[in-house]
N, CA, C and O atoms as CSV, one atom per row, in Angstrom:
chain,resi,resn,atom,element,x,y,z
A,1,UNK,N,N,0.854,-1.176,0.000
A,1,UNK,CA,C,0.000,0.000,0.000
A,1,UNK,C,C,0.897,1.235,0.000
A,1,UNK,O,O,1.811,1.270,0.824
A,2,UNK,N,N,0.781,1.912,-0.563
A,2,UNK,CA,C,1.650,2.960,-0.830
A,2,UNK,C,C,0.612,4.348,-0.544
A,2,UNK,O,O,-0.567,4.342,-0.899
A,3,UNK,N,N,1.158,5.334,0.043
A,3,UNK,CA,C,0.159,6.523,0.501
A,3,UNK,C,C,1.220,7.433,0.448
A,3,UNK,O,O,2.434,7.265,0.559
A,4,UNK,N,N,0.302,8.771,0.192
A,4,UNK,CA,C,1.146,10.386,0.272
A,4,UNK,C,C,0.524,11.079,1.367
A,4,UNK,O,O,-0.634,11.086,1.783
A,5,UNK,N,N,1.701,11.726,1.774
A,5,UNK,CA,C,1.558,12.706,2.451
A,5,UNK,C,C,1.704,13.932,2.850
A,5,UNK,O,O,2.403,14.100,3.848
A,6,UNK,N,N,1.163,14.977,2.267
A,6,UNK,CA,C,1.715,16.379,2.292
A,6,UNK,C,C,2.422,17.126,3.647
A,6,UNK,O,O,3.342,17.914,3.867
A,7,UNK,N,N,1.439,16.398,4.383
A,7,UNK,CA,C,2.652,17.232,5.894
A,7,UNK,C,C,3.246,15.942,6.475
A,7,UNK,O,O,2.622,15.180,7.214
A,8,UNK,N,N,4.898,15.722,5.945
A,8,UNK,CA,C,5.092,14.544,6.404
A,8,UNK,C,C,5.601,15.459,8.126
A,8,UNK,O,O,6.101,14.639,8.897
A,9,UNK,N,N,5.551,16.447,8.533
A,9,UNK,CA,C,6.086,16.377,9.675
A,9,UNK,C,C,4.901,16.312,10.616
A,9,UNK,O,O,5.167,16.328,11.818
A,10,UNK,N,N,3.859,16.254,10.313
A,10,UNK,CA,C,2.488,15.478,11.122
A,10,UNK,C,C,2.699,14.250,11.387
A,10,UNK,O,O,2.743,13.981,12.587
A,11,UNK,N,N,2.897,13.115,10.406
A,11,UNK,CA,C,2.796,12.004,10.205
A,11,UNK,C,C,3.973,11.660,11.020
A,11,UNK,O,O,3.927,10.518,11.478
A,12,UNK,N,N,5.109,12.413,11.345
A,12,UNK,CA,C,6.279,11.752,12.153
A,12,UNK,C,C,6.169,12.228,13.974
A,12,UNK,O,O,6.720,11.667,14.921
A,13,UNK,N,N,5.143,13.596,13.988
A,13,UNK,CA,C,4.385,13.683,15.369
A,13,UNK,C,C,3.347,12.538,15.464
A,13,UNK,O,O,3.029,12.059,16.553
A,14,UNK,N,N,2.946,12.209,14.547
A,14,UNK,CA,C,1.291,11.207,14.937
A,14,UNK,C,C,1.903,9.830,15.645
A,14,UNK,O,O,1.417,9.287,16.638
A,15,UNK,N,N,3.368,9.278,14.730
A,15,UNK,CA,C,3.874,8.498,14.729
A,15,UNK,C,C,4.702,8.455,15.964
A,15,UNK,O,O,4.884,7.415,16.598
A,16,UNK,N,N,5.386,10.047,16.413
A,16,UNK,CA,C,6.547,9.514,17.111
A,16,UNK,C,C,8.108,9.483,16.793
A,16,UNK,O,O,9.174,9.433,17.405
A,17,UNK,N,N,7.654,9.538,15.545
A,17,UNK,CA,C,8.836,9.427,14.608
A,17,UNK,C,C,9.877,10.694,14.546
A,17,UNK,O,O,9.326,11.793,14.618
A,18,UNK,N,N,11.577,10.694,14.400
A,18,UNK,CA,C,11.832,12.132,14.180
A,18,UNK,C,C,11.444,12.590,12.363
A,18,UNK,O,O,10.451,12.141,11.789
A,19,UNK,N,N,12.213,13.318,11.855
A,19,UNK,CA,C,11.588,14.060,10.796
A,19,UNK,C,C,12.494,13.465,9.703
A,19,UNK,O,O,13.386,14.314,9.725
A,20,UNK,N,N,12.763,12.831,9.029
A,20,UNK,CA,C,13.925,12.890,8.380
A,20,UNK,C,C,14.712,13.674,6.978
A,20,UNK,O,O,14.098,14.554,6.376
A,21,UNK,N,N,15.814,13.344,6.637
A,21,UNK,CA,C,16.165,14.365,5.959
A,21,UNK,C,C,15.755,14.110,4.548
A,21,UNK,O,O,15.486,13.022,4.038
A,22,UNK,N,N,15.751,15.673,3.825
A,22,UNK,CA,C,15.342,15.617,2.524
A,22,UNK,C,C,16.136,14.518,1.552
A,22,UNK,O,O,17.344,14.450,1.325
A,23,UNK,N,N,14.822,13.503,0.952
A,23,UNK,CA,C,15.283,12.306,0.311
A,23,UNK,C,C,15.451,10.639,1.352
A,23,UNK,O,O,15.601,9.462,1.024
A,24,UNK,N,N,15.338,11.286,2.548
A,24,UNK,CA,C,15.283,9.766,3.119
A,24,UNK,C,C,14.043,9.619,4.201
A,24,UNK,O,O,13.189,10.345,4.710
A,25,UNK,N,N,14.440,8.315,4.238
A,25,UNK,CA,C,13.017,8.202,5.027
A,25,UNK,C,C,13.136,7.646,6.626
A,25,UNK,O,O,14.200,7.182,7.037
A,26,UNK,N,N,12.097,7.728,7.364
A,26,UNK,CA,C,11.876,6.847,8.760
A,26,UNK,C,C,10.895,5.950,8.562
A,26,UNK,O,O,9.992,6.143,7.747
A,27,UNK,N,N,11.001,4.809,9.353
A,27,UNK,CA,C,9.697,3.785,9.588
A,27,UNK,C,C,9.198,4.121,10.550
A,27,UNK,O,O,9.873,4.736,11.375
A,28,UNK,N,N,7.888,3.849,10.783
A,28,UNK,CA,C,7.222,3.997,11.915
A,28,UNK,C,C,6.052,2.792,12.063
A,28,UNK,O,O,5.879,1.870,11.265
A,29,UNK,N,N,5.222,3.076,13.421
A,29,UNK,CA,C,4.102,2.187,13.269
A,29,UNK,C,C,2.723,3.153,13.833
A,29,UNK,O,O,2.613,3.862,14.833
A,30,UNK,N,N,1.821,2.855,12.796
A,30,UNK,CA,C,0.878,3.972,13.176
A,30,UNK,C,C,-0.104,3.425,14.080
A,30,UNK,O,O,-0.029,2.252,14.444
A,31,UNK,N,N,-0.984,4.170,14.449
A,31,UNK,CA,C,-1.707,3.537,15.885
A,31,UNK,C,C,-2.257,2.107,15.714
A,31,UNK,O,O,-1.981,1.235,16.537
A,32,UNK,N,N,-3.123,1.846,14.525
A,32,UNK,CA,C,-3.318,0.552,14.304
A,32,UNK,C,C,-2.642,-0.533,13.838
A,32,UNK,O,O,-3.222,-1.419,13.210
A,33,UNK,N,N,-1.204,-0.565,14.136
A,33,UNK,CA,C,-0.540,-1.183,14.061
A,33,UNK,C,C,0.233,-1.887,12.447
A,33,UNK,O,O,0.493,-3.038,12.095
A,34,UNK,N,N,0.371,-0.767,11.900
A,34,UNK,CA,C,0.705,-0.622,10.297
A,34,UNK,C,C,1.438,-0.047,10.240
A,34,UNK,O,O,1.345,1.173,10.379
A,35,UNK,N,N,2.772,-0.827,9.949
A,35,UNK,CA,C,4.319,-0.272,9.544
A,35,UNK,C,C,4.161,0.686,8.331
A,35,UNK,O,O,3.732,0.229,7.271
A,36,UNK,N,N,4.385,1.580,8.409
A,36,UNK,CA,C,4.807,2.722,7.202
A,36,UNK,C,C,6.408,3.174,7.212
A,36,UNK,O,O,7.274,3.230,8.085
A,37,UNK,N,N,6.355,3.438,5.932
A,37,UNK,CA,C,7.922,4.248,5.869
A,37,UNK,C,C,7.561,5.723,5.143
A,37,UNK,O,O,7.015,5.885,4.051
A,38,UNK,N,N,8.022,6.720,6.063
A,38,UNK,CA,C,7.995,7.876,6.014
A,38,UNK,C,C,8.861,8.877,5.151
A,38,UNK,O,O,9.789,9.324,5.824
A,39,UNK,N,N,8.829,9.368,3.832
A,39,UNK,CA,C,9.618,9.821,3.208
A,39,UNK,C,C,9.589,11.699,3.292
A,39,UNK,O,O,8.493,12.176,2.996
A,40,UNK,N,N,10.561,12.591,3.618
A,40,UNK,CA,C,10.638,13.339,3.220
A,40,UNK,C,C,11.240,13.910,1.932
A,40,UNK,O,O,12.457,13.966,1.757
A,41,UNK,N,N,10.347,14.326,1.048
A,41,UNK,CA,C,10.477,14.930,-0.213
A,41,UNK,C,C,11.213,16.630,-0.369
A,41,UNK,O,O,11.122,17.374,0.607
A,42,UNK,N,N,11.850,17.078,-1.526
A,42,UNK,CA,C,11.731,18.572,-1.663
A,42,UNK,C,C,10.506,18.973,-2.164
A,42,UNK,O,O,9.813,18.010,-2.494
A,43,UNK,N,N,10.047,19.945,-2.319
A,43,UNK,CA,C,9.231,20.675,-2.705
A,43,UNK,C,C,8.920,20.806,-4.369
A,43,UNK,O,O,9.726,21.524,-4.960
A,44,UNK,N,N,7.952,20.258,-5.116
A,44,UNK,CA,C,8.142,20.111,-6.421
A,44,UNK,C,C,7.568,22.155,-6.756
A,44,UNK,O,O,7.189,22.606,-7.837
A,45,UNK,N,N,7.641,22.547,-6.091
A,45,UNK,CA,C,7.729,24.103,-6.389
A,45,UNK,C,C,8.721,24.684,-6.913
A,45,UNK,O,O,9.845,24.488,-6.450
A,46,UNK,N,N,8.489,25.640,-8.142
A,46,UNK,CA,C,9.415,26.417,-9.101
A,46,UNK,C,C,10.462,26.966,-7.586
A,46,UNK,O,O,11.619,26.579,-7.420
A,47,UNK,N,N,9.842,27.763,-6.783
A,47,UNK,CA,C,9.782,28.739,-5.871
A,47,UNK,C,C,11.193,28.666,-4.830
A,47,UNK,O,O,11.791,29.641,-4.375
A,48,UNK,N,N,11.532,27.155,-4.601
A,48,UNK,CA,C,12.496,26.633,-3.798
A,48,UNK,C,C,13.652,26.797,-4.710
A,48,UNK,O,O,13.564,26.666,-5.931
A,49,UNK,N,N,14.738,27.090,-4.072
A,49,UNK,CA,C,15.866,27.087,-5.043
A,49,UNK,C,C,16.422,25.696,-5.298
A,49,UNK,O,O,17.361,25.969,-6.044
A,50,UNK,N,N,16.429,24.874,-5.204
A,50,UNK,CA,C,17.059,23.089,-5.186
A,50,UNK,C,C,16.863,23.104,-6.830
A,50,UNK,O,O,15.719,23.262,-7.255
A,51,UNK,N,N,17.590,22.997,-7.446
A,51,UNK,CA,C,17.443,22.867,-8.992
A,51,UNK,C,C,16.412,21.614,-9.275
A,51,UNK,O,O,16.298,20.588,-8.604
A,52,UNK,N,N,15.841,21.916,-10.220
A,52,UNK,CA,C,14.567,20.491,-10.949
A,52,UNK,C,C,14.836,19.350,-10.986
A,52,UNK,O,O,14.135,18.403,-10.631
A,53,UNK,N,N,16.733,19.342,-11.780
A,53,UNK,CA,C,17.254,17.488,-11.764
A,53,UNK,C,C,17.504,17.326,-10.316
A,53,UNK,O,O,17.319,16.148,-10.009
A,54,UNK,N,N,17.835,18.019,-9.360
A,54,UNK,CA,C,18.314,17.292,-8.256
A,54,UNK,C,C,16.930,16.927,-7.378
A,54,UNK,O,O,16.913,15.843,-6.796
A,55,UNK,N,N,15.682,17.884,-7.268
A,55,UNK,CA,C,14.238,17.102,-6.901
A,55,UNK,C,C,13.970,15.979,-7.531
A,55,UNK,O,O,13.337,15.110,-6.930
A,56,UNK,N,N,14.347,15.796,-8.709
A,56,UNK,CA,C,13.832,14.825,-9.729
A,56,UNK,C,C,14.482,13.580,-8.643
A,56,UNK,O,O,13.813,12.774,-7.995
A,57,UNK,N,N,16.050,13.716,-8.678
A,57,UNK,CA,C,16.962,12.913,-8.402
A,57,UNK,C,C,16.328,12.304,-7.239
A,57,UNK,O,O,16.403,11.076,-7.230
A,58,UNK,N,N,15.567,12.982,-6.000
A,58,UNK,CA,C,15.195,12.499,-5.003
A,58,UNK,C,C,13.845,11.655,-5.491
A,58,UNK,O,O,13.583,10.461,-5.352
A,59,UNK,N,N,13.486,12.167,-5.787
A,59,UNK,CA,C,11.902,11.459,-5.953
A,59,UNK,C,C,12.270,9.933,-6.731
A,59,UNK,O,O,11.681,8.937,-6.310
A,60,UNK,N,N,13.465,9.761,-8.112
A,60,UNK,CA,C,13.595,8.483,-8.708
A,60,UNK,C,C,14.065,7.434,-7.610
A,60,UNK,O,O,13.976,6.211,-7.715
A,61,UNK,N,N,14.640,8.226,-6.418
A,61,UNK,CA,C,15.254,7.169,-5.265
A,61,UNK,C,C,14.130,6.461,-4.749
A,61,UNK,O,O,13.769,5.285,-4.691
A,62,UNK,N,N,13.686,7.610,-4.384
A,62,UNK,CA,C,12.666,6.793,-3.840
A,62,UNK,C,C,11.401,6.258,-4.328
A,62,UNK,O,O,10.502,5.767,-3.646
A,63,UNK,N,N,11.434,6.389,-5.403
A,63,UNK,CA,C,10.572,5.441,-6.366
A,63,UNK,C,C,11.454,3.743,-6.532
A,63,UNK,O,O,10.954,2.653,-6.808
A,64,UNK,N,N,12.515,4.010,-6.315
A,64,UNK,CA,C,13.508,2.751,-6.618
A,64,UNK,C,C,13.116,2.081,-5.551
A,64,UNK,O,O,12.546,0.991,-5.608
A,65,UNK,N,N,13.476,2.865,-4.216
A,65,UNK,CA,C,12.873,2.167,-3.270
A,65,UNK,C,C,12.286,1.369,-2.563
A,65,UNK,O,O,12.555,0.548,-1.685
A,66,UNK,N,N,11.146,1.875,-3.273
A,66,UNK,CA,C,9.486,1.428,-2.855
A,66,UNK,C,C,9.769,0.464,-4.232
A,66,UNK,O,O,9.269,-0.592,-3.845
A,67,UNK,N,N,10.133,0.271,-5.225
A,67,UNK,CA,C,9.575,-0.767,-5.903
A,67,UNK,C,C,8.929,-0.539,-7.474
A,67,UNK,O,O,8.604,-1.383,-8.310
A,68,UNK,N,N,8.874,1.103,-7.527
A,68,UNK,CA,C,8.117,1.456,-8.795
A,68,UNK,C,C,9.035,1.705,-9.835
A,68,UNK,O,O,8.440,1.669,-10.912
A,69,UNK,N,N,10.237,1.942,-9.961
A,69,UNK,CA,C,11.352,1.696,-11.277
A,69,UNK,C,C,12.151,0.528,-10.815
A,69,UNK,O,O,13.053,0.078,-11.522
């Protein structure tokens, strides 16, 4: 099961979890007892300065990751 989450720093208070850094992730277990792994992303916004290939770069990781390339 794969899920998004826009405020991952909710999901690592809900959890317990600390925050982790841009491009990696934490596991956690959420109240009903369902392991998730917690990814923090950059910002796919023009607005952030992080150049486009290097967001890109994060997001193909963790698509590798999880299983989807």
């Amino acid at each position: 099961e794969i899920c998004a989450c826009l405020v991952g720093s909710e999901m690592c208070i809900e959890t317990g979890t600390t925050s982790p850094k841009i491009g990696e992730s934490v596991e956690a277990v959420m109240n009903d007892g369902r392991m998730v792994e917690i990814f923090r992303m950059p910002s796919t916004s023009r607005a952030y300065p992080l150049p486009l290939e290097k967001k890109a770069e994060y997001y193909r990781e963790m698509f590798k990751k999880i299983g989807i390339l």
